[in-house]
Amino acid sequence: TGAGMMDCKRALVENDGDFDKAVVWLREKGMASAAKRVGRTASEGAVASYIHMGGKIGVLVEVNCETDFVARTDDFQTFCKDVCLQIASQSPRFVERSEISEDVIAEERGIALAQAKEAAQGKPENVLQKIAEGRLNKWFQEACLMEQAFVREPDKTIEQLAKELSGKLGEKIAVRRFVRYQLGEGLAKRESNLAEEVAQATAQSK
């Protein structure tokens, strides 16, 4: 069908292992043809915004499609709003794991390995590595928007939601970038750093 491996697995589970029904299910969901649209250029779309909790959290997200016609549809606009809500509530750091630098991944892998050694002392190195990779994958699922479970339908990821919409509208749908603002975020740290700098300057002057 051209659908992803996890989508195929889910289709078989949803249809009790019946291959033919699974294929029909994938086609109905639009996943069977979504893979063919991956290489297309999606340069239209919309920049959506969302303000939450009385102005304490704000989100801007760019979602792309192939035509302005699709960008104006209710389904596309609803998807944009859902993505904004997801970012506001779940605070992802990246759109997808492919954009994460090797340095960040190496750092998170090191943390995961240290946690594995702490939690499973005495286990062989190969077992610790597997535990660490499991923890790292869990971190990816929390940090990457497209891998997060959708807050309104936890059995679906944002990526699956995008694929279903792509199948319904017949165009490539892609979340390109986002920014999330939280009132006061980072201020405490800067104030703490300023206090340290003042204390150091005072000590030096003495």
XYZ file of C-alpha atoms in Angstrom:
206
model
C 0.000 0.000 0.000
C 2.959 2.340 0.496
C 1.822 3.067 4.044
C 4.296 3.135 6.946
C 5.108 -0.011 8.904
C 3.419 1.165 12.113
C 0.307 2.193 10.174
C 0.165 -1.258 8.568
C 0.547 -2.907 11.962
C -2.267 -0.780 13.384
C -4.467 -1.632 10.389
C -3.985 -5.362 11.013
C -4.725 -4.955 14.724
C -7.871 -2.932 13.995
C -9.087 -5.628 11.577
C -8.167 -8.755 13.561
C -5.359 -9.723 11.206
C -7.536 -9.737 8.071
C -5.176 -8.600 5.299
C -7.831 -7.481 2.796
C -9.807 -5.546 5.391
C -6.582 -3.945 6.601
C -5.832 -2.686 3.074
C -9.344 -1.227 2.798
C -8.945 0.374 6.250
C -5.670 2.011 5.188
C -7.249 3.337 2.007
C -10.218 4.731 3.919
C -7.873 6.488 6.311
C -5.830 7.848 3.402
C -2.603 6.255 4.611
C -2.174 3.971 1.615
C -1.577 6.877 -0.735
C -0.102 9.398 1.699
C 3.404 7.967 1.211
C 3.246 8.808 -2.495
C 2.763 12.479 -1.647
C 5.890 12.752 0.504
C 8.044 14.089 -2.346
C 5.605 16.775 -3.415
C 6.190 20.440 -2.633
C 3.819 21.938 -0.096
C 4.317 25.693 -0.241
C 0.783 26.884 0.538
C -0.965 26.617 3.882
C -1.436 28.833 6.890
C 0.207 30.311 9.946
C -2.129 29.581 12.839
C -2.071 31.065 16.327
C -3.451 30.107 19.709
C -3.521 31.898 23.061
C -4.191 29.767 26.119
C -4.697 30.207 29.882
C -5.610 33.868 29.929
C -2.685 34.955 27.796
C -0.011 32.968 29.634
C 0.808 30.606 26.740
C 0.932 31.495 23.031
C 1.632 29.374 19.965
C 2.420 30.140 16.325
C 2.623 27.245 13.865
C 3.135 27.015 10.101
C 1.267 24.155 8.437
C 1.780 23.592 4.713
C -0.325 22.054 1.961
C -0.123 22.170 -1.842
C -2.905 24.589 -2.797
C -4.573 27.668 -1.385
C -7.934 25.975 -1.954
C -7.128 23.215 0.547
C -5.646 25.745 2.987
C -9.061 27.422 3.216
C -11.013 24.241 3.950
C -12.540 23.662 7.379
C -10.679 20.354 7.742
C -7.299 22.008 7.199
C -8.099 24.894 9.547
C -9.286 22.461 12.211
C -6.028 20.530 11.908
C -4.060 23.756 12.370
C -6.037 24.558 15.532
C -5.517 21.018 16.845
C -1.766 21.300 16.277
C -1.711 24.629 18.130
C -3.557 23.046 21.044
C -1.114 20.137 21.040
C 1.911 22.433 21.169
C 0.375 24.577 23.911
C -0.480 21.619 26.134
C 2.405 19.208 25.450
C 5.285 21.641 24.840
C 7.271 19.732 22.180
C 10.787 20.926 21.402
C 11.009 19.815 17.757
C 8.716 19.057 14.831
C 10.344 15.677 14.133
C 13.480 13.815 15.133
C 15.257 14.416 11.813
C 15.804 18.067 12.789
C 17.492 17.246 16.102
C 21.257 17.774 16.065
C 23.614 14.880 16.719
C 25.001 16.726 19.752
C 21.574 16.867 21.399
C 20.890 13.205 20.603
C 24.281 12.198 21.993
C 23.591 14.137 25.179
C 20.162 12.547 25.636
C 21.585 9.085 24.880
C 24.212 9.631 27.582
C 21.534 10.656 30.085
C 19.418 7.629 29.157
C 22.399 5.297 29.627
C 23.226 6.815 33.017
C 19.605 6.365 34.110
C 19.639 2.761 32.886
C 22.793 2.006 34.873
C 21.248 3.550 37.975
C 17.956 1.657 37.619
C 19.406 -1.702 36.528
C 22.677 -2.088 38.383
C 24.588 -5.265 37.624
C 22.940 -5.841 34.245
C 25.153 -6.691 31.224
C 26.227 -3.817 28.975
C 24.086 -4.995 26.036
C 20.984 -5.014 28.261
C 21.796 -1.529 29.542
C 22.179 -0.307 25.958
C 18.740 -1.671 25.052
C 17.193 -0.027 28.094
C 18.911 3.241 27.187
C 17.625 3.084 23.593
C 14.125 2.480 24.922
C 14.413 5.548 27.135
C 15.798 7.569 24.227
C 12.864 6.557 22.003
C 10.470 7.596 24.740
C 12.234 10.966 24.868
C 11.799 11.322 21.081
C 8.074 10.623 21.482
C 7.807 13.346 24.106
C 10.078 15.915 22.444
C 8.927 15.583 18.809
C 5.539 17.009 17.889
C 4.803 14.488 15.124
C 5.449 11.530 17.443
C 3.324 12.800 20.323
C -0.044 11.222 21.094
C -2.817 13.625 20.095
C -4.365 15.102 23.256
C -7.915 14.664 21.943
C -7.381 11.139 20.575
C -4.468 9.523 22.467
C -4.544 6.409 20.261
C -3.308 8.546 17.343
C -0.083 10.489 16.907
C 0.027 13.915 15.257
C 1.769 12.239 12.305
C -1.126 9.804 11.881
C -3.559 12.709 12.101
C -1.657 14.496 9.321
C -1.654 11.359 7.141
C -5.392 10.900 7.557
C -5.981 14.524 6.577
C -3.631 14.126 3.618
C -5.660 11.146 2.425
C -8.935 12.991 2.847
C -7.839 16.181 1.091
C -5.574 14.534 -1.498
C -2.578 16.771 -0.795
C 0.649 16.614 1.166
C 0.181 18.066 4.652
C 3.269 19.082 6.621
C 3.935 20.923 9.858
C 6.961 23.039 8.987
C 7.811 24.966 12.156
C 6.395 26.361 15.355
C 7.204 28.582 18.297
C 5.726 28.368 21.787
C 5.824 31.258 24.245
C 5.135 30.893 27.954
C 4.822 33.979 30.099
C 7.886 34.451 32.284
C 9.714 31.466 30.810
C 13.455 31.813 31.438
C 13.169 34.941 33.567
C 13.916 33.196 36.872
C 17.091 31.740 35.429
C 18.249 35.113 34.099
C 17.495 36.784 37.427
C 19.438 34.058 39.212
C 22.404 34.548 36.859
C 22.259 38.306 37.422
C 22.293 37.793 41.192
C 25.364 35.568 40.871
C 27.121 38.146 38.696
C 26.363 40.901 41.236
C 27.634 38.710 44.094
C 30.843 37.911 42.191
C 31.426 41.583 41.338
C 30.869 42.555 44.970
C 33.331 39.899 46.160
C 35.947 41.046 43.658
C 35.580 44.679 44.700
C 36.332 43.714 48.301
